[in-house]
Coordinates of C-alpha atoms in Angstrom, one line a residue:
Chain A
M238 CA 93.9 116.5 148.4
P239 CA 93.0 113.2 146.2
K240 CA 93.6 109.7 147.5
P241 CA 96.8 107.8 147.2
I242 CA 97.2 106.7 143.7
D243 CA 96.9 103.2 144.8
E244 CA 93.4 104.0 145.9
L245 CA 92.6 105.9 142.7
I246 CA 93.5 103.2 140.3
V247 CA 92.8 99.8 142.1
Q248 CA 94.2 97.1 139.7
E249 CA 93.0 94.1 141.6
T250 CA 89.5 95.0 140.9
G251 CA 89.4 96.9 137.8
L252 CA 88.5 100.3 139.4
V253 CA 89.5 104.0 138.3
S254 CA 88.3 106.8 140.2
R255 CA 86.8 109.6 138.8
E256 CA 89.2 112.0 140.5
I257 CA 91.7 111.4 138.0
F258 CA 89.6 112.9 135.1
V259 CA 88.8 116.3 137.2
D260 CA 91.2 116.9 139.9
E261 CA 93.3 119.8 139.7
D262 CA 96.1 118.8 141.7
L263 CA 96.5 115.2 140.2
F264 CA 96.7 117.2 137.0
K265 CA 99.5 119.2 138.2
Q266 CA 101.2 115.9 138.9
E267 CA 100.5 114.4 135.6
L268 CA 102.3 117.4 134.1
S269 CA 105.4 116.9 136.1
H270 CA 105.3 113.2 136.5
V271 CA 104.0 111.9 133.0
F272 CA 104.5 114.8 130.3
A273 CA 107.9 115.9 131.5
R274 CA 109.2 112.4 131.5
A275 CA 107.8 110.1 128.9
W276 CA 108.7 110.5 125.3
L277 CA 106.1 112.6 123.4
F278 CA 105.1 112.8 119.6
V279 CA 106.0 116.5 118.6
A280 CA 106.1 116.7 114.8
H281 CA 106.3 115.0 111.3
E282 CA 109.1 115.4 109.4
D283 CA 107.1 116.8 106.3
Q284 CA 106.7 119.8 108.5
I285 CA 110.4 120.4 108.8
V286 CA 111.7 119.5 105.4
K287 CA 114.5 122.1 104.8
N288 CA 117.3 123.5 107.0
G289 CA 115.8 126.6 108.9
D290 CA 112.1 124.9 108.9
Y291 CA 110.3 125.2 112.1
V292 CA 106.9 124.1 113.4
V293 CA 105.3 124.8 116.9
S294 CA 104.2 121.9 118.9
K295 CA 103.2 120.9 122.3
M296 CA 104.6 118.8 125.1
G297 CA 102.1 118.9 127.9
T298 CA 101.1 122.6 128.5
D299 CA 104.5 123.7 127.2
T300 CA 104.6 125.1 123.7
V301 CA 107.9 124.0 121.6
I302 CA 109.6 125.0 118.4
V303 CA 110.5 121.8 116.5
T304 CA 113.2 123.1 114.1
R305 CA 116.0 121.7 111.6
D306 CA 119.1 123.6 111.9
M307 CA 121.5 124.7 109.2
E308 CA 123.3 121.2 109.3
G309 CA 120.2 119.3 109.2
E310 CA 119.7 118.3 112.8
V311 CA 116.5 118.6 114.4
H312 CA 116.1 120.4 117.8
V313 CA 113.1 120.6 120.4
L314 CA 113.2 123.8 122.1
L315 CA 111.0 125.5 124.6
N316 CA 109.1 128.3 123.0
T317 CA 109.8 131.2 125.6
C318 CA 112.4 133.7 125.5
T319 CA 114.9 133.0 128.7
H320 CA 115.0 136.6 129.5
R321 CA 111.1 137.7 130.1
G322 CA 109.2 134.5 128.9
M323 CA 107.4 136.1 125.9
R324 CA 106.4 133.4 123.7
L325 CA 109.2 133.6 121.2
C326 CA 107.8 132.2 118.2
R327 CA 104.2 133.0 117.6
N328 CA 103.7 131.7 114.0
D329 CA 102.8 128.3 113.7
M330 CA 105.4 127.3 111.2
G331 CA 107.8 128.8 108.8
N332 CA 111.7 128.9 108.2
A333 CA 114.2 131.0 110.1
R334 CA 118.0 131.0 111.1
T335 CA 117.2 133.0 114.0
F336 CA 114.2 133.4 116.6
S337 CA 114.0 136.9 117.8
C338 CA 112.2 137.9 120.8
P339 CA 109.9 140.8 120.1
Y340 CA 109.9 141.8 123.8
H341 CA 113.4 143.0 124.4
G342 CA 115.2 141.7 121.2
W343 CA 117.0 138.7 122.5
S344 CA 117.9 136.4 119.5
Y345 CA 118.8 133.0 119.0
S346 CA 120.4 131.3 116.4
M347 CA 119.9 127.9 114.7
D348 CA 123.4 128.4 112.8
G349 CA 126.2 126.5 114.4
R350 CA 128.6 128.8 112.7
I351 CA 127.3 131.6 114.9
V352 CA 126.7 130.0 118.2
E353 CA 128.1 126.7 119.9
T354 CA 124.9 124.9 119.7
P355 CA 121.9 125.8 117.6
G356 CA 119.4 127.4 119.8
D357 CA 121.8 129.4 121.7
L358 CA 121.4 132.9 122.5
A359 CA 123.3 134.9 119.9
G360 CA 122.2 138.5 120.5
V361 CA 121.4 140.8 123.1
P362 CA 120.6 144.3 122.6
G363 CA 123.2 146.6 124.7
H364 CA 125.3 143.5 125.8
A365 CA 128.5 145.5 125.7
T366 CA 126.8 148.6 127.1
Y367 CA 124.0 147.7 129.5
Y368 CA 125.3 144.4 130.6
H369 CA 128.8 145.9 130.5
G370 CA 129.7 142.4 128.4
E371 CA 129.2 140.6 131.7
L372 CA 126.1 138.3 130.4
D373 CA 127.3 135.1 129.7
K374 CA 125.4 134.2 126.6
K375 CA 126.1 130.4 126.6
D376 CA 124.1 130.0 130.0
W377 CA 120.9 131.9 128.3
G378 CA 120.1 129.6 125.3
L379 CA 116.8 128.2 124.6
V380 CA 115.8 125.4 127.1
R381 CA 116.1 122.2 124.9
A382 CA 114.5 118.8 125.3
P383 CA 117.5 116.8 125.9
R384 CA 116.1 113.9 124.0
V385 CA 114.7 113.9 120.5
K386 CA 114.4 111.0 118.1
V387 CA 113.4 111.0 114.5
Y388 CA 111.8 107.5 113.9
K389 CA 110.4 107.0 110.3
R390 CA 109.5 110.6 109.7
T391 CA 108.0 111.1 112.9
V392 CA 109.8 113.2 115.8
W393 CA 109.5 112.5 119.3
A394 CA 110.9 114.3 122.5
S395 CA 111.4 113.8 126.2
W396 CA 112.1 116.6 128.9
D397 CA 114.1 113.7 130.8
P398 CA 117.8 112.9 130.1
D399 CA 117.3 109.6 132.1
A400 CA 114.4 108.3 129.6
P401 CA 115.3 105.0 128.0
E402 CA 116.2 104.8 124.2
F403 CA 112.9 105.4 122.3
E404 CA 113.2 102.1 120.7
D405 CA 113.2 100.6 124.4
Y406 CA 110.3 102.9 125.3
L407 CA 108.3 101.3 122.5
G408 CA 109.3 97.8 123.1
D409 CA 107.6 95.5 120.6
M410 CA 104.7 97.8 120.1
R411 CA 107.0 99.2 117.6
Q412 CA 106.0 96.8 115.3
Y413 CA 102.4 98.1 115.3
L414 CA 103.6 101.5 114.9
D415 CA 105.6 100.7 112.0
F416 CA 102.4 99.2 110.3
A417 CA 101.1 103.0 110.4
L418 CA 104.4 104.5 109.2
D419 CA 105.4 102.0 106.6
G420 CA 104.0 101.9 103.2
R421 CA 101.1 99.6 102.3
D422 CA 103.2 97.3 100.7
G423 CA 105.4 97.3 103.8
S424 CA 108.2 99.7 102.5
P425 CA 109.8 101.3 105.7
G426 CA 108.8 104.6 106.5
N427 CA 107.0 105.1 103.5
N428 CA 104.8 107.7 104.6
E429 CA 103.5 111.2 103.7
M430 CA 101.7 114.0 105.8
I431 CA 99.0 115.7 104.1
G432 CA 99.4 119.5 104.7
G433 CA 97.9 120.9 107.8
I434 CA 97.1 119.6 111.3
L435 CA 93.5 119.6 112.5
K436 CA 93.6 121.3 116.1
W437 CA 90.5 121.6 118.1
R438 CA 89.5 122.2 121.9
V439 CA 87.6 119.6 123.6
P440 CA 86.1 120.0 127.0
S441 CA 87.3 116.5 128.1
N442 CA 90.1 115.1 130.2
W443 CA 93.1 114.0 127.9
K444 CA 93.1 110.3 129.1
F445 CA 89.5 109.6 127.7
A446 CA 91.1 109.6 124.2
P447 CA 94.3 107.5 124.4
E448 CA 92.1 105.0 126.4
N449 CA 89.3 105.0 123.8
F450 CA 92.1 104.2 121.0
I451 CA 93.9 101.6 123.1
G452 CA 91.4 99.1 122.4
D453 CA 87.7 99.9 123.3
N454 CA 85.8 98.1 120.7
Y455 CA 82.9 98.2 123.1
H456 CA 82.0 102.0 122.3
D457 CA 81.2 100.8 118.7
I458 CA 77.6 101.4 119.5
S459 CA 78.6 105.3 119.4
H460 CA 79.3 105.1 115.7
R461 CA 76.1 103.6 114.8
S462 CA 74.7 106.6 112.9
V463 CA 77.7 106.5 110.6
D464 CA 77.6 102.9 110.2
L465 CA 74.0 103.2 109.0
V466 CA 75.0 106.0 106.6
G467 CA 78.2 104.4 105.3
I468 CA 81.5 106.1 104.5
N469 CA 83.4 103.1 103.7
P470 CA 85.6 103.8 100.5
S471 CA 84.1 101.1 98.6
G472 CA 80.7 102.5 98.9
G473 CA 78.0 100.7 100.7
T474 CA 77.3 100.5 104.7
G475 CA 80.0 100.9 107.6
R476 CA 82.8 103.0 108.1
R477 CA 85.6 100.9 106.7
D478 CA 86.3 98.4 104.3
E479 CA 86.2 94.7 105.5
E480 CA 88.6 93.8 108.3
P481 CA 90.6 90.9 108.9
D482 CA 88.8 88.2 110.8
E483 CA 91.5 87.9 113.3
V484 CA 91.5 91.0 115.4
T485 CA 92.2 91.0 118.9
T486 CA 93.5 93.5 121.4
L487 CA 97.1 93.3 122.4
G488 CA 98.9 95.3 125.3
F489 CA 102.1 95.9 126.9
P490 CA 101.9 95.7 130.5
K491 CA 105.1 96.9 131.3
L492 CA 104.9 99.9 128.9
G493 CA 101.5 101.3 128.8
H494 CA 100.7 100.7 125.0
G495 CA 98.2 98.9 123.4
V496 CA 96.8 98.1 120.0
I497 CA 93.5 96.8 118.2
G498 CA 95.4 94.6 115.8
E499 CA 96.6 91.1 114.7
M500 CA 98.7 88.7 116.5
P501 CA 102.3 88.3 114.5
Y502 CA 101.3 86.2 111.6
F503 CA 103.5 84.4 109.0
E504 CA 101.4 84.3 105.8
E505 CA 99.7 87.3 104.0
P506 CA 95.7 86.7 104.6
E507 CA 93.7 86.4 101.4
F508 CA 93.4 89.8 99.4
Q509 CA 90.2 91.5 100.5
P510 CA 89.2 94.2 97.7
Q511 CA 89.6 97.9 99.2
W512 CA 89.0 101.3 98.1
Q513 CA 86.5 100.3 95.4
G514 CA 85.3 103.7 94.9
N515 CA 88.0 104.5 92.2
P516 CA 89.5 101.6 90.0
E517 CA 92.8 103.1 89.9
V518 CA 93.2 103.5 93.6
A519 CA 91.5 99.8 94.1
E520 CA 94.4 98.4 91.7
Y521 CA 97.1 100.2 93.9
Y522 CA 96.2 98.4 97.1
R523 CA 95.7 95.2 95.3
R524 CA 99.3 95.8 93.9
C525 CA 100.5 96.7 97.5
H526 CA 99.1 93.4 98.6
E527 CA 101.1 91.5 96.3
Q528 CA 104.2 93.5 97.3
R529 CA 103.9 92.4 100.9
V530 CA 103.4 88.8 100.1
E531 CA 106.6 89.2 98.1
R532 CA 108.2 91.4 100.8
F533 CA 107.6 89.2 103.7
G534 CA 107.5 85.9 102.5
D535 CA 107.2 83.7 105.6
Q536 CA 108.8 86.0 107.8
P537 CA 106.6 87.2 110.9
R538 CA 104.7 90.6 110.6
V539 CA 101.7 92.5 112.1
S540 CA 98.9 94.7 111.2
M541 CA 96.7 96.9 113.0
T542 CA 93.7 99.1 113.1
V543 CA 94.2 101.3 116.0
G544 CA 96.5 101.8 119.0
T545 CA 98.1 104.2 121.5
I546 CA 101.8 104.9 122.4
F547 CA 101.6 105.8 126.1
P548 CA 100.7 108.6 127.0
N549 CA 99.0 110.6 124.6
M550 CA 99.7 109.5 120.9
S551 CA 97.2 107.3 119.2
F552 CA 97.1 106.3 115.7
H553 CA 95.1 104.8 113.1
G554 CA 96.9 102.3 110.7
R555 CA 94.6 100.9 108.5
Q556 CA 91.5 102.9 107.4
P557 CA 92.1 105.8 108.1
R558 CA 95.7 106.2 108.4
T559 CA 96.1 109.1 111.0
I560 CA 98.0 110.1 114.1
A561 CA 96.1 111.8 116.8
V562 CA 97.8 113.7 119.7
F563 CA 96.0 114.6 123.1
H564 CA 97.5 117.9 124.6
P565 CA 96.3 118.3 128.1
I566 CA 94.9 122.0 128.8
S567 CA 93.4 121.6 132.3
P568 CA 92.0 118.6 134.0
T569 CA 88.7 119.2 132.1
E570 CA 90.1 120.4 128.8
M571 CA 92.3 119.1 126.1
E572 CA 93.6 120.2 122.7
M573 CA 93.5 117.6 120.2
W574 CA 95.8 117.2 116.9
R575 CA 95.2 115.1 114.1
I576 CA 97.7 114.5 111.3
F577 CA 96.8 112.4 108.1
L578 CA 99.1 110.1 106.5
V579 CA 99.4 108.4 102.9
D580 CA 102.0 106.5 101.2
R581 CA 104.6 108.8 99.9
D582 CA 105.2 107.2 96.7
A583 CA 101.7 106.7 95.9
P584 CA 99.8 108.1 92.8
D585 CA 97.9 111.3 93.2
A586 CA 94.6 109.7 92.8
V587 CA 95.4 107.3 95.9
K588 CA 96.5 110.4 98.2
D589 CA 93.4 112.3 97.1
M590 CA 91.0 109.5 97.9
A591 CA 92.8 108.8 101.0
R592 CA 92.7 112.4 102.1
H593 CA 89.1 113.0 101.5
Y594 CA 88.2 109.4 103.2
H595 CA 90.4 110.8 106.4
L596 CA 88.5 113.9 106.5
S597 CA 85.0 112.4 106.3
Y598 CA 86.1 110.1 109.3
S599 CA 88.3 112.0 111.4
G600 CA 88.6 115.3 113.1
P601 CA 85.9 117.5 114.7
G602 CA 84.0 117.7 111.2
G603 CA 84.4 113.9 110.7
L604 CA 81.2 111.7 110.6
T605 CA 82.8 109.3 113.1
E606 CA 84.8 111.3 115.4
S607 CA 82.4 114.0 116.3
D608 CA 80.4 111.3 118.1
D609 CA 83.5 110.5 120.2
M610 CA 84.0 114.2 121.5
E611 CA 80.4 114.1 122.5
N612 CA 81.0 110.8 124.9
W613 CA 84.4 112.1 126.4
S614 CA 83.2 115.7 127.0
Y615 CA 80.2 114.8 128.7
A616 CA 81.8 111.8 130.8
T617 CA 84.3 114.5 132.0
D618 CA 81.4 116.9 132.7
S619 CA 79.5 114.5 134.6
S620 CA 82.5 113.4 137.0
R621 CA 82.5 117.0 138.2
G622 CA 79.9 116.5 140.8
E623 CA 80.6 116.2 144.5
I624 CA 79.0 112.9 144.6
S625 CA 80.0 111.8 141.1
R626 CA 83.4 112.2 141.8
S627 CA 83.7 109.9 144.8
I628 CA 82.7 107.1 142.8
Y629 CA 84.6 104.8 140.3
F630 CA 84.5 103.9 136.7
N631 CA 84.1 100.3 136.2
Y632 CA 87.2 98.5 134.2
E633 CA 86.2 94.8 134.9
M634 CA 85.7 93.4 131.4
G635 CA 88.0 90.5 130.7
L636 CA 89.9 91.0 134.2
G637 CA 92.4 88.1 134.6
H638 CA 92.0 86.7 131.3
A639 CA 95.1 88.2 129.8
R640 CA 97.0 85.7 127.7
E641 CA 101.0 85.8 126.9
V642 CA 101.7 86.4 123.2
P643 CA 104.3 84.2 121.3
H644 CA 106.8 86.4 119.3
L645 CA 106.1 89.7 121.1
E646 CA 108.2 90.4 124.2
G647 CA 106.1 91.4 127.2
A648 CA 102.8 91.6 125.3
V649 CA 99.5 90.1 126.4
E650 CA 96.4 89.2 124.0
N651 CA 92.7 89.8 125.5
G652 CA 90.4 89.1 122.7
V653 CA 88.3 91.9 121.0
F654 CA 86.2 92.9 123.8
T655 CA 88.2 93.5 127.1
E656 CA 89.2 96.5 129.2
E657 CA 92.5 94.8 129.5
N658 CA 94.5 97.5 127.7
A659 CA 92.6 100.2 129.5
R660 CA 93.6 98.8 132.7
I661 CA 97.3 98.6 131.4
F662 CA 97.0 102.2 130.4
Y663 CA 96.2 103.4 134.0
K664 CA 98.4 100.8 135.5
R665 CA 101.3 102.6 133.8
W666 CA 99.7 106.1 134.6
A667 CA 99.8 105.0 138.2
E668 CA 103.4 103.8 137.9
F669 CA 104.5 107.1 136.4
M670 CA 102.5 109.1 139.1
K671 CA 104.0 107.4 141.9
A672 CA 107.7 107.0 140.3
G673 CA 110.3 109.6 141.6
S674 CA 112.4 109.0 138.3
W675 CA 113.2 106.9 135.6
D676 CA 114.9 104.4 137.8
E677 CA 111.6 103.1 138.8
L678 CA 110.1 103.1 135.4
H679 CA 112.4 101.5 133.1
P680 CA 110.8 98.9 130.7
G681 CA 111.0 95.9 132.5
A682 CA 110.5 97.1 136.1
G683 CA 107.1 96.4 137.7
P684 CA 104.6 93.6 137.8
G685 CA 103.7 91.8 134.6
P686 CA 104.9 89.1 131.9
D687 CA 108.9 89.0 131.7
R688 CA 110.6 90.8 128.9
R689 CA 112.6 87.9 127.9
R690 CA 112.2 86.8 124.4
A691 CA 109.5 84.4 123.9
A692 CA 110.0 81.0 122.3
E693 CA 110.7 80.6 118.5
P694 CA 107.7 80.7 116.4
T695 CA 105.5 77.4 116.6
A696 CA 103.0 76.3 113.9
N697 CA 100.1 76.5 116.4
V698 CA 100.1 80.3 116.8
E699 CA 100.3 81.2 113.1
T700 CA 97.0 82.8 111.9
K701 CA 95.8 82.9 108.6
Chain B
M292 CA 74.9 145.8 84.8
S293 CA 72.6 149.0 85.7
N294 CA 72.3 150.0 89.3
L295 CA 68.9 149.1 89.6
A296 CA 69.6 145.4 88.2
E297 CA 72.5 145.1 90.6
I298 CA 70.3 146.2 93.5
E299 CA 67.8 143.5 92.3
L300 CA 70.3 140.7 91.9
L301 CA 71.8 141.7 95.3
H302 CA 68.4 141.4 96.7
E303 CA 67.8 137.9 95.2
V304 CA 71.1 136.7 96.5
T305 CA 70.7 138.0 100.0
Q306 CA 67.0 136.5 100.0
F307 CA 68.4 133.2 98.8
F308 CA 70.9 133.2 101.6
Y309 CA 68.1 134.1 104.2
H310 CA 66.0 131.4 103.1
E311 CA 68.9 128.9 103.3
A312 CA 69.8 130.0 106.9
D313 CA 66.3 129.5 107.7
L314 CA 66.0 125.9 106.4
L315 CA 69.1 125.1 108.4
D316 CA 68.1 126.7 111.5
Y317 CA 64.3 125.1 111.6
R318 CA 66.4 121.7 110.6
E319 CA 64.7 121.3 107.0
Y320 CA 67.6 119.6 106.0
A321 CA 66.2 117.7 103.1
E322 CA 64.9 120.9 101.8
W323 CA 68.3 122.3 102.3
L324 CA 69.9 119.7 100.2
K325 CA 67.7 121.0 97.1
L326 CA 69.6 123.9 97.4
L327 CA 72.8 122.4 96.6
H328 CA 74.1 122.0 93.1
P329 CA 75.0 118.7 92.1
E330 CA 78.6 119.7 91.6
V331 CA 78.7 121.7 94.8
R332 CA 82.1 122.1 96.6
Y333 CA 82.1 123.0 100.2
F334 CA 85.3 123.9 101.6
I335 CA 86.4 125.3 105.0
P336 CA 90.2 125.4 105.1
L337 CA 92.5 125.3 108.1
V338 CA 93.8 128.5 109.3
R339 CA 97.5 128.9 110.3
N340 CA 99.5 131.6 112.2
V341 CA 102.0 132.5 109.5
P342 CA 104.0 136.1 109.0
R343 CA 101.9 138.5 107.3
M344 CA 103.8 138.4 103.9
R345 CA 103.4 134.4 103.6
D346 CA 100.5 133.0 101.3
N347 CA 100.0 129.9 103.4
E348 CA 97.7 130.9 105.7
F349 CA 94.9 128.9 104.7
T350 CA 95.3 125.0 103.5
R351 CA 94.4 124.6 100.0
E352 CA 91.3 123.2 98.4
Q353 CA 91.4 119.4 97.4
Q354 CA 95.0 119.3 98.3
D355 CA 95.5 119.7 101.9
N356 CA 93.8 119.2 105.1
A357 CA 90.8 121.0 105.9
W358 CA 87.9 121.3 108.5
M359 CA 85.6 120.1 105.6
D360 CA 86.3 119.7 101.8
E361 CA 83.8 117.8 100.1
G362 CA 80.8 117.4 97.4
Y363 CA 77.2 116.7 97.3
A364 CA 77.8 112.9 98.2
T365 CA 79.4 113.5 101.6
L366 CA 76.8 116.5 102.5
E367 CA 73.9 114.3 101.7
K368 CA 75.6 111.8 104.2
R369 CA 76.0 114.3 106.9
V370 CA 72.3 115.1 106.5
K371 CA 71.5 111.2 106.6
Q372 CA 73.4 110.9 109.7
I373 CA 71.5 113.7 111.5
L374 CA 68.3 112.1 110.6
T375 CA 69.1 108.8 112.2
N376 CA 68.4 110.4 115.3
I377 CA 71.5 108.6 116.9
H378 CA 74.2 111.0 115.7
W379 CA 74.8 111.7 119.4
A380 CA 77.0 115.0 118.7
E381 CA 73.6 116.2 117.3
E382 CA 71.2 114.3 119.7
P383 CA 69.6 116.1 121.4
P384 CA 69.6 118.8 118.6
S385 CA 71.6 121.7 118.9
R386 CA 70.0 125.1 118.8
V387 CA 71.6 126.9 115.8
S388 CA 71.3 130.3 114.3
H389 CA 72.9 131.5 111.2
L390 CA 73.4 135.1 110.7
I391 CA 74.4 136.2 107.3
S392 CA 75.7 139.7 106.6
N393 CA 77.9 142.1 104.7
T394 CA 77.1 140.4 101.3
V395 CA 78.7 142.1 98.3
L396 CA 78.6 141.0 94.9
V397 CA 82.1 140.1 93.5
Q398 CA 81.6 138.7 90.2
V399 CA 78.4 138.1 87.9
E400 CA 78.9 136.0 84.8
G401 CA 76.5 134.7 82.1
E402 CA 73.0 136.0 81.0
P403 CA 69.7 136.1 83.3
G404 CA 68.5 132.8 83.6
A405 CA 72.1 131.2 83.5
R406 CA 73.9 133.5 85.7
E407 CA 76.9 132.8 87.8
V408 CA 77.4 134.9 91.0
T409 CA 80.2 135.1 93.3
T410 CA 79.5 136.8 96.6
R411 CA 81.4 137.7 99.7
S412 CA 79.8 137.6 103.1
R413 CA 80.3 137.6 106.8
V414 CA 78.7 134.8 108.9
F415 CA 78.0 134.1 112.3
V416 CA 76.6 130.8 113.4
Y417 CA 75.5 130.3 116.9
Q418 CA 75.4 126.5 118.3
N419 CA 74.2 126.0 121.9
R420 CA 73.6 122.4 123.1
I421 CA 72.3 120.5 126.0
D422 CA 72.7 123.1 129.0
D423 CA 75.8 125.5 128.5
E424 CA 77.7 124.2 125.6
V425 CA 78.3 127.3 123.3
N426 CA 80.0 127.5 120.1
H427 CA 80.6 130.4 117.8
F428 CA 81.6 130.0 114.3
V429 CA 82.5 133.4 112.5
G430 CA 84.0 133.9 109.5
K431 CA 84.1 135.1 105.8
R432 CA 82.0 133.2 103.3
I433 CA 82.7 133.1 99.6
D434 CA 79.9 131.9 97.5
T435 CA 79.5 131.0 94.0
L436 CA 75.7 130.6 93.3
A437 CA 74.4 129.0 89.9
E438 CA 71.1 130.2 88.3
T439 CA 69.3 127.1 87.0
E440 CA 65.8 126.1 86.1
H441 CA 65.6 125.2 89.9
G442 CA 66.2 128.6 90.9
W443 CA 69.5 129.6 92.5
L444 CA 71.8 126.9 93.9
V445 CA 74.8 126.7 95.8
K446 CA 77.8 125.7 93.5
H447 CA 80.9 126.6 95.6
R448 CA 81.2 127.6 99.1
T449 CA 84.6 128.7 101.1
V450 CA 84.4 129.5 104.5
H451 CA 87.2 131.2 106.4
L452 CA 86.6 130.6 110.1
D453 CA 88.5 133.0 112.1
Q454 CA 89.8 130.4 114.4
S455 CA 93.0 128.5 114.0
V456 CA 92.7 126.1 116.8
L457 CA 88.8 125.2 116.6
L458 CA 87.3 126.3 119.8
A459 CA 84.4 123.7 119.3
K460 CA 84.6 120.0 120.1
A461 CA 82.8 119.2 117.0
L462 CA 81.9 120.8 113.5
T463 CA 78.3 119.2 113.2
V464 CA 76.8 122.4 111.6
F465 CA 76.9 123.6 108.3
I466 CA 78.1 127.0 107.8

């Protein structure tokens, strides 16, 4: 049996045991303590536009059907027949009013005129005869996630009825998620998903990925080959267009989220030309900048490059602009999903250029991401050995140097190169692993900066 | 086209594919790039599990997501990245073997010397890395080759991989 959680995650000294990346018992505990409790990203609304549309997704190791019923409500249902467990829906996507099990024909309806609640059992072959009419269909509807939230065109769910409201779960990290989900001009929820999700298997523990995305600028060396070749969308070297100078890492110790991004600022930074490979596209982004200046005025706003919503959803906000989800398969394997976002109301040329750029950057065929896979999979593999697994990873960088952030509740700022956000991620992971219920996990519980609202904006924290 | 002409053309095309596979398997990437048409399109769509009667099993070229959907410029960058010798997903280099089979001529257009030939083949790419990492990329390949003064060049390639979830951690080989 593995050591107690507090010996696996040693917060005072920044140590993380390799056991948590390879151990079977800890993996099982993760599924029940983390994945059956946390809010998880399950789908994008563009996958379920019309009533009756459905898409199959994952929550932990369970497969779920995310579907829009005949009244337009979104449901997240466990994708298994309640009778004998056959995977009810083996398509990835489609449109259906009824899901019928191919094994014995039990069928479940998404039409509230036929059943009390969409997802309920509607038809059972031989109900009147073999079951003598005695089977209570209401008891045997599809298992549903009790908590579902559609947020700016993304769909999230939790198996735990006691989970906090999604907005509370996000806390002020929401502002950074908004940056990715809003339009480039700042228009709320202005995002569109490019058709099709990249899905691929990686022989890596799932935690390597969200940890990497939470603020590991230190691993930039991995991507030197693509920086040398240059895929930045204005031509030239590097992976992206010029980024703001004010980039830092911010973490939310009581929530587990983290981001590489900017501190809240009150004036739009000087316009930096972007996407110069196509004049029409470059002009679009210039216009978006002007609209941001107009929209926000001297109000606070944030921007970000990459971040993680605990536990397994990460996102790029700038270049590329994508969502990544890391589904656990076993202690040493995960399935990675990637979704590409563009402004919904952008011209086709803008969408097309973004799509091609995202593809050349991300996914198993991406010039950047392919090298991440190599790191995570061989770090997992080399943690398996009897001696290897008994030692710790070092997360000491910047320990004790976190600073409170004005204008963001419960956030700390840590500088560009630091492992503070990773420590925050594993601290939150440890809390989930130890907790018996959400009573012990509610945002605001446990050590860390208070969640009280910080002081009013002052001039000395503004960044240009 | 006479039977004999068709056999000759098919022979030319398959020899071209074997030569191309040889260059890739022996890591002669710079030479391989010379077999690509400047307007080449290299497309590996995603495959989705959908009902048989649906037509959305594959994602659409230059519209949707894909494993790869690119032109010459990006393909050249891929080669350059490999040649930096610090592209860790290909360092140390994978051992790769391409098997091309079942090639049939689907369409032949133009006059000898300036023909465009569309073919359908099966492709099996075996990749082995480090100690025991093995990936199989198997699928159907539809190629359009253009006959030019530099010989045959790949003008369009679509690979329909027989996997919906890619069972490889990275796609760093050319198929």
